[in-house]
PDB file of C-alpha atoms in Angstrom:
ATOM      1  CA  MET A   1      12.625  -9.196 -30.382  1.00  0.00           C
ATOM      2  CA  LEU A   2      14.407 -12.530 -29.556  1.00  0.00           C
ATOM      3  CA  GLU A   3      16.827 -11.570 -30.962  1.00  0.00           C
ATOM      4  CA  SER A   4      17.643  -7.944 -29.917  1.00  0.00           C
ATOM      5  CA  ALA A   5      17.056  -9.122 -26.606  1.00  0.00           C
ATOM      6  CA  ALA A   6      19.539 -12.043 -27.014  1.00  0.00           C
ATOM      7  CA  ALA A   7      22.610  -9.539 -28.327  1.00  0.00           C
ATOM      8  CA  LEU A   8      21.962  -7.096 -25.029  1.00  0.00           C
ATOM      9  CA  PRO A   9      25.183  -5.951 -23.465  1.00  0.00           C
ATOM     10  CA  ASP A  10      26.308  -6.776 -19.969  1.00  0.00           C
ATOM     11  CA  ASN A  11      26.336  -4.509 -17.353  1.00  0.00           C
ATOM     12  CA  PRO A  12      28.409  -4.853 -14.386  1.00  0.00           C
ATOM     13  CA  ARG A  13      25.190  -5.392 -12.699  1.00  0.00           C
ATOM     14  CA  ALA A  14      24.018  -8.359 -14.742  1.00  0.00           C
ATOM     15  CA  ILE A  15      26.206 -10.139 -16.314  1.00  0.00           C
ATOM     16  CA  GLY A  16      24.684 -12.849 -19.233  1.00  0.00           C
ATOM     17  CA  ARG A  17      21.822 -10.103 -19.479  1.00  0.00           C
ATOM     18  CA  GLY A  18      20.991 -11.001 -23.232  1.00  0.00           C
ATOM     19  CA  PRO A  19      20.717 -15.142 -23.130  1.00  0.00           C
ATOM     20  CA  THR A  20      18.606 -13.955 -19.772  1.00  0.00           C
ATOM     21  CA  TYR A  21      16.679 -11.684 -21.207  1.00  0.00           C
ATOM     22  CA  HIS A  22      15.721 -13.789 -24.796  1.00  0.00           C
ATOM     23  CA  ALA A  23      15.042 -17.163 -22.099  1.00  0.00           C
ATOM     24  CA  ILE A  24      12.570 -15.765 -19.906  1.00  0.00           C
ATOM     25  CA  PHE A  25      10.989 -13.532 -23.484  1.00  0.00           C
ATOM     26  CA  ALA A  26      11.623 -17.159 -25.315  1.00  0.00           C
ATOM     27  CA  LEU A  27       9.406 -18.771 -22.557  1.00  0.00           C
ATOM     28  CA  CYS A  28       6.930 -15.478 -22.150  1.00  0.00           C
ATOM     29  CA  TYR A  29       6.348 -16.082 -26.154  1.00  0.00           C
ATOM     30  CA  GLY A  30       6.395 -19.941 -26.126  1.00  0.00           C
ATOM     31  CA  LEU A  31       4.543 -21.769 -23.685  1.00  0.00           C
ATOM     32  CA  GLY A  32       2.191 -19.192 -22.724  1.00  0.00           C
ATOM     33  CA  LEU A  33       4.048 -18.777 -18.644  1.00  0.00           C
ATOM     34  CA  ARG A  34       3.149 -14.752 -17.188  1.00  0.00           C
ATOM     35  CA  GLY A  35       6.519 -12.646 -16.709  1.00  0.00           C
ATOM     36  CA  GLY A  36       6.420 -13.777 -12.931  1.00  0.00           C
ATOM     37  CA  GLU A  37       6.713 -17.680 -13.545  1.00  0.00           C
ATOM     38  CA  ALA A  38       9.896 -17.481 -16.336  1.00  0.00           C
ATOM     39  CA  CYS A  39      11.256 -15.205 -13.469  1.00  0.00           C
ATOM     40  CA  HIS A  40      10.812 -17.148 -10.880  1.00  0.00           C
ATOM     41  CA  LEU A  41      11.746 -20.600 -12.306  1.00  0.00           C
ATOM     42  CA  PHE A  42      14.307 -22.491 -10.120  1.00  0.00           C
ATOM     43  CA  LEU A  43      16.850 -25.536 -11.057  1.00  0.00           C
ATOM     44  CA  GLU A  44      14.289 -28.485 -10.381  1.00  0.00           C
ATOM     45  CA  ASP A  45      11.485 -27.464 -11.055  1.00  0.00           C
ATOM     46  CA  ILE A  46      13.060 -28.187 -14.878  1.00  0.00           C
ATOM     47  CA  ASP A  47      12.038 -31.931 -15.647  1.00  0.00           C
ATOM     48  CA  THR A  48      14.156 -32.268 -18.827  1.00  0.00           C
ATOM     49  CA  ASP A  49      13.782 -35.817 -18.949  1.00  0.00           C
ATOM     50  CA  ARG A  50       9.919 -36.349 -18.710  1.00  0.00           C
ATOM     51  CA  GLN A  51       9.772 -32.233 -21.168  1.00  0.00           C
ATOM     52  CA  LEU A  52       7.662 -30.431 -17.927  1.00  0.00           C
ATOM     53  CA  LEU A  53       8.568 -27.560 -16.051  1.00  0.00           C
ATOM     54  CA  VAL A  54       6.637 -26.746 -12.697  1.00  0.00           C
ATOM     55  CA  VAL A  55       5.063 -24.157 -12.263  1.00  0.00           C
ATOM     56  CA  ARG A  56       5.032 -22.875  -8.548  1.00  0.00           C
ATOM     57  CA  GLY A  57       2.612 -19.874  -7.236  1.00  0.00           C
ATOM     58  CA  GLY A  58       0.620 -19.266 -10.868  1.00  0.00           C
ATOM     59  CA  LYS A  59      -1.926 -16.726 -10.344  1.00  0.00           C
ATOM     60  CA  PHE A  60      -4.197 -17.227  -6.906  1.00  0.00           C
ATOM     61  CA  GLY A  61      -1.146 -19.136  -5.336  1.00  0.00           C
ATOM     62  CA  LYS A  62      -2.055 -22.854  -7.972  1.00  0.00           C
ATOM     63  CA  SER A  63       0.494 -24.956  -9.066  1.00  0.00           C
ATOM     64  CA  ARG A  64       0.971 -26.824 -12.783  1.00  0.00           C
ATOM     65  CA  LEU A  65       2.745 -28.856 -15.090  1.00  0.00           C
ATOM     66  CA  VAL A  66       3.698 -27.392 -18.682  1.00  0.00           C
ATOM     67  CA  PRO A  67       5.063 -29.993 -21.402  1.00  0.00           C
ATOM     68  CA  PHE A  68       7.671 -28.432 -23.633  1.00  0.00           C
ATOM     69  CA  GLY A  69       8.833 -29.116 -26.822  1.00  0.00           C
ATOM     70  CA  PRO A  70      12.596 -29.656 -28.468  1.00  0.00           C
ATOM     71  CA  ARG A  71      13.635 -25.381 -28.656  1.00  0.00           C
ATOM     72  CA  ILE A  72      12.327 -24.194 -25.933  1.00  0.00           C
ATOM     73  CA  GLY A  73      14.367 -28.261 -24.234  1.00  0.00           C
ATOM     74  CA  GLU A  74      16.987 -26.917 -26.325  1.00  0.00           C
ATOM     75  CA  LEU A  75      16.866 -23.852 -24.632  1.00  0.00           C
ATOM     76  CA  LEU A  76      16.508 -24.718 -20.860  1.00  0.00           C
ATOM     77  CA  ALA A  77      18.906 -27.097 -21.310  1.00  0.00           C
ATOM     78  CA  ARG A  78      21.550 -24.192 -22.533  1.00  0.00           C
ATOM     79  CA  GLN A  79      20.463 -22.426 -19.244  1.00  0.00           C
ATOM     80  CA  LEU A  80      20.933 -25.308 -16.777  1.00  0.00           C
ATOM     81  CA  LYS A  81      23.603 -26.033 -17.807  1.00  0.00           C
ATOM     82  CA  HIS A  82      25.118 -22.408 -17.590  1.00  0.00           C
ATOM     83  CA  ARG A  83      23.594 -22.792 -14.295  1.00  0.00           C
ATOM     84  CA  GLN A  84      24.948 -25.832 -12.725  1.00  0.00           C
ATOM     85  CA  GLY A  85      28.071 -25.076 -13.646  1.00  0.00           C
ATOM     86  CA  GLN A  86      28.190 -21.687 -11.664  1.00  0.00           C
ATOM     87  CA  GLU A  87      29.588 -21.783  -8.062  1.00  0.00           C
ATOM     88  CA  GLY A  88      26.888 -22.893  -4.966  1.00  0.00           C
ATOM     89  CA  ALA A  89      24.121 -23.144  -7.573  1.00  0.00           C
ATOM     90  CA  GLY A  90      21.408 -26.388  -6.159  1.00  0.00           C
ATOM     91  CA  PRO A  91      18.242 -27.588  -6.730  1.00  0.00           C
ATOM     92  CA  GLY A  92      16.091 -24.570  -5.137  1.00  0.00           C
ATOM     93  CA  SER A  93      18.578 -22.637  -7.139  1.00  0.00           C
ATOM     94  CA  PRO A  94      16.994 -19.060  -9.744  1.00  0.00           C
ATOM     95  CA  LEU A  95      17.270 -20.808 -12.877  1.00  0.00           C
ATOM     96  CA  PHE A  96      17.597 -16.707 -13.731  1.00  0.00           C
ATOM     97  CA  THR A  97      19.906 -14.604 -11.457  1.00  0.00           C
ATOM     98  CA  PHE A  98      22.545 -11.700 -12.510  1.00  0.00           C
ATOM     99  CA  ASP A  99      23.885 -12.505  -8.151  1.00  0.00           C
ATOM    100  CA  GLY A 100      23.009 -16.382  -7.933  1.00  0.00           C
ATOM    101  CA  ARG A 101      21.448 -15.720  -4.854  1.00  0.00           C
ATOM    102  CA  ARG A 102      17.630 -13.272  -5.993  1.00  0.00           C
ATOM    103  CA  CYS A 103      15.845 -14.676  -9.264  1.00  0.00           C
ATOM    104  CA  VAL A 104      15.221 -12.099 -12.354  1.00  0.00           C
ATOM    105  CA  ASN A 105      13.067  -9.469 -10.580  1.00  0.00           C
ATOM    106  CA  ARG A 106      10.040  -9.212 -13.206  1.00  0.00           C
ATOM    107  CA  THR A 107       9.501  -5.865 -13.625  1.00  0.00           C
ATOM    108  CA  SER A 108      13.376  -5.547 -14.746  1.00  0.00           C
ATOM    109  CA  ALA A 109      12.690  -7.962 -17.094  1.00  0.00           C
ATOM    110  CA  SER A 110       9.417  -5.919 -17.761  1.00  0.00           C
ATOM    111  CA  HIS A 111      11.028  -2.732 -17.959  1.00  0.00           C
ATOM    112  CA  THR A 112      13.949  -4.385 -20.469  1.00  0.00           C
ATOM    113  CA  PHE A 113      11.113  -5.485 -22.533  1.00  0.00           C
ATOM    114  CA  ARG A 114      10.000  -1.793 -23.010  1.00  0.00           C
ATOM    115  CA  LEU A 115      12.510  -0.549 -23.942  1.00  0.00           C
ATOM    116  CA  LEU A 116      13.292  -2.817 -26.357  1.00  0.00           C
ATOM    117  CA  ALA A 117       9.606  -2.322 -27.533  1.00  0.00           C
ATOM    118  CA  ILE A 118      10.394   0.923 -28.247  1.00  0.00           C
ATOM    119  CA  GLU A 119      13.453   1.398 -29.402  1.00  0.00           C
ATOM    120  CA  LEU A 120      12.914  -2.161 -32.225  1.00  0.00           C
ATOM    121  CA  GLU A 121       9.436   1.292 -32.936  1.00  0.00           C
ATOM    122  CA  PHE A 122       6.909  -1.856 -33.145  1.00  0.00           C
ATOM    123  CA  PRO A 123       4.006  -0.051 -34.648  1.00  0.00           C
ATOM    124  CA  VAL A 124       1.116   1.316 -31.951  1.00  0.00           C
ATOM    125  CA  PRO A 125      -2.461   1.263 -33.758  1.00  0.00           C
ATOM    126  CA  ALA A 126      -4.876   4.015 -32.071  1.00  0.00           C
ATOM    127  CA  GLY A 127      -5.926   2.857 -29.213  1.00  0.00           C
ATOM    128  CA  THR A 128      -4.075   0.427 -27.978  1.00  0.00           C
ATOM    129  CA  THR A 129      -1.507   0.220 -25.334  1.00  0.00           C
ATOM    130  CA  ALA A 130       2.310  -0.258 -26.237  1.00  0.00           C
ATOM    131  CA  PRO A 131       3.484  -3.835 -26.597  1.00  0.00           C
ATOM    132  CA  HIS A 132       4.130  -5.107 -22.971  1.00  0.00           C
ATOM    133  CA  LEU A 133       5.767  -7.771 -21.630  1.00  0.00           C
ATOM    134  CA  HIS A 134       2.364  -9.372 -20.499  1.00  0.00           C
ATOM    135  CA  SER A 135       1.991  -8.886 -24.298  1.00  0.00           C
ATOM    136  CA  LEU A 136       3.832 -12.113 -24.911  1.00  0.00           C
ATOM    137  CA  ARG A 137       1.250 -14.305 -23.345  1.00  0.00           C
ATOM    138  CA  HIS A 138      -0.940 -12.940 -25.057  1.00  0.00           C
ATOM    139  CA  SER A 139       0.209 -14.028 -28.471  1.00  0.00           C
ATOM    140  CA  PHE A 140       1.198 -17.515 -27.062  1.00  0.00           C
ATOM    141  CA  ALA A 141      -2.892 -17.759 -26.353  1.00  0.00           C
ATOM    142  CA  VAL A 142      -4.061 -16.318 -30.554  1.00  0.00           C
ATOM    143  CA  GLY A 143      -0.882 -18.006 -31.552  1.00  0.00           C
ATOM    144  CA  SER A 144      -2.875 -21.405 -30.700  1.00  0.00           C
ATOM    145  CA  LEU A 145      -5.802 -20.217 -32.158  1.00  0.00           C
ATOM    146  CA  LEU A 146      -4.134 -19.262 -35.647  1.00  0.00           C
ATOM    147  CA  ARG A 147      -2.473 -23.315 -35.539  1.00  0.00           C
ATOM    148  CA  TRP A 148      -5.448 -25.021 -35.181  1.00  0.00           C
ATOM    149  CA  TYR A 149      -7.919 -22.743 -37.489  1.00  0.00           C
ATOM    150  CA  ARG A 150      -5.095 -23.719 -40.431  1.00  0.00           C
ATOM    151  CA  GLU A 151      -4.772 -27.732 -38.890  1.00  0.00           C
ATOM    152  CA  GLY A 152      -8.242 -27.982 -39.064  1.00  0.00           C
ATOM    153  CA  VAL A 153      -8.606 -28.177 -35.322  1.00  0.00           C
ATOM    154  CA  ASP A 154     -12.178 -26.925 -33.545  1.00  0.00           C
ATOM    155  CA  PRO A 155     -10.586 -24.302 -31.394  1.00  0.00           C
ATOM    156  CA  SER A 156     -13.427 -24.668 -29.380  1.00  0.00           C
ATOM    157  CA  VAL A 157     -12.551 -28.325 -28.179  1.00  0.00           C
ATOM    158  CA  ARG A 158      -8.776 -27.203 -27.164  1.00  0.00           C
ATOM    159  CA  LEU A 159      -9.828 -24.439 -25.543  1.00  0.00           C
ATOM    160  CA  PHE A 160     -10.734 -25.793 -22.048  1.00  0.00           C
ATOM    161  CA  GLN A 161      -6.870 -27.172 -22.936  1.00  0.00           C
ATOM    162  CA  LEU A 162      -5.134 -24.388 -23.586  1.00  0.00           C
ATOM    163  CA  SER A 163      -7.212 -23.067 -20.038  1.00  0.00           C
ATOM    164  CA  THR A 164      -5.505 -25.598 -18.995  1.00  0.00           C
ATOM    165  CA  PHE A 165      -2.228 -25.324 -20.138  1.00  0.00           C
ATOM    166  CA  MET A 166      -1.855 -21.297 -18.956  1.00  0.00           C
ATOM    167  CA  GLY A 167      -3.138 -21.925 -15.313  1.00  0.00           C
ATOM    168  CA  HIS A 168      -6.554 -20.636 -15.723  1.00  0.00           C
ATOM    169  CA  VAL A 169      -9.436 -21.341 -13.781  1.00  0.00           C
ATOM    170  CA  ASP A 170     -11.578 -21.667 -16.552  1.00  0.00           C
ATOM    171  CA  PRO A 171     -11.916 -20.557 -20.679  1.00  0.00           C
ATOM    172  CA  ALA A 172     -13.755 -17.386 -19.785  1.00  0.00           C
ATOM    173  CA  SER A 173     -10.046 -15.650 -18.519  1.00  0.00           C
ATOM    174  CA  THR A 174      -8.340 -17.779 -21.839  1.00  0.00           C
ATOM    175  CA  ALA A 175     -10.557 -15.886 -23.738  1.00  0.00           C
ATOM    176  CA  VAL A 176     -10.069 -12.388 -22.911  1.00  0.00           C
ATOM    177  CA  TYR A 177      -6.373 -13.237 -24.674  1.00  0.00           C
ATOM    178  CA  LEU A 178      -8.105 -13.790 -27.727  1.00  0.00           C
ATOM    179  CA  THR A 179      -7.322 -10.582 -29.490  1.00  0.00           C
ATOM    180  CA  ILE A 180      -8.477 -10.701 -32.685  1.00  0.00           C
ATOM    181  CA  THR A 181      -6.170 -10.258 -35.019  1.00  0.00           C
ATOM    182  CA  PRO A 182      -6.258 -10.125 -39.854  1.00  0.00           C
ATOM    183  CA  GLU A 183      -4.664 -13.499 -39.515  1.00  0.00           C
ATOM    184  CA  LEU A 184      -7.504 -14.606 -36.862  1.00  0.00           C
ATOM    185  CA  PHE A 185      -9.980 -12.911 -38.670  1.00  0.00           C
ATOM    186  CA  SER A 186      -9.480 -14.769 -41.889  1.00  0.00           C
ATOM    187  CA  GLU A 187      -9.046 -18.297 -40.970  1.00  0.00           C
ATOM    188  CA  ALA A 188     -12.398 -17.531 -38.849  1.00  0.00           C
ATOM    189  CA  SER A 189     -13.781 -16.348 -42.151  1.00  0.00           C
ATOM    190  CA  HIS A 190     -12.692 -19.939 -44.337  1.00  0.00           C
ATOM    191  CA  ARG A 191     -13.927 -21.599 -41.806  1.00  0.00           C
ATOM    192  CA  PHE A 192     -17.642 -19.699 -41.621  1.00  0.00           C
ATOM    193  CA  GLU A 193     -17.583 -20.433 -45.339  1.00  0.00           C
ATOM    194  CA  VAL A 194     -16.377 -23.854 -45.408  1.00  0.00           C
ATOM    195  CA  PHE A 195     -19.495 -24.712 -42.853  1.00  0.00           C
ATOM    196  CA  ALA A 196     -22.059 -22.792 -44.302  1.00  0.00           C
ATOM    197  CA  GLU A 197     -21.444 -23.039 -47.650  1.00  0.00           C
ATOM    198  CA  PRO A 198     -23.818 -26.597 -47.629  1.00  0.00           C
ATOM    199  CA  ALA A 199     -26.654 -24.339 -46.403  1.00  0.00           C
ATOM    200  CA  TRP A 200     -26.093 -21.949 -49.280  1.00  0.00           C
ATOM    201  CA  LEU A 201     -26.147 -24.326 -52.143  1.00  0.00           C
ATOM    202  CA  GLU A 202     -29.404 -25.802 -50.607  1.00  0.00           C
ATOM    203  CA  GLU A 203     -31.107 -22.371 -50.927  1.00  0.00           C
ATOM    204  CA  GLN A 204     -29.738 -22.168 -55.149  1.00  0.00           C
ATOM    205  CA  PRO A 205     -32.717 -22.265 -56.751  1.00  0.00           C
TER     206      PRO A 205
END
């Protein structure tokens, strides 16, 4: 998906369309941002020295700090360099824009994502909806949980951190994003087997 987004051609109303949508989708997938949060970042919201994003006006108007790692840092540095080299770009200017004044529209980003998903022929199991931009946020949450299982970390200990990172008030809101995938089910089953093995051994004659 990210490679296909990066390869999107320009059109008269959207110069730099590929790199722009690639970066927006990468932030949704890599940091679990909502589509609107990624689209409405401003230059002043990026702190490359401390590797922090200021996400303003999230759900219910809440703002939060979101740390990022080297790969996202490189992506943001490229976008910052691109924008800062454009005439009239100041701290309060949009990070992602096609006209230099207005933020990329979230609806346009969602529409572009849906078209790419159709073009890439992502399988859609019966009874489920087709992938949409918000699916990247779900993928981030599930990926975090899967990584913790594989690293031997107790997910219940980290769930509060994940909830805060994603801008949720409590873990119950985050749990909605934790769809059970085959990989996640396998890791959870393995953890249960390790946990229950001593009890099974004690019961054996």
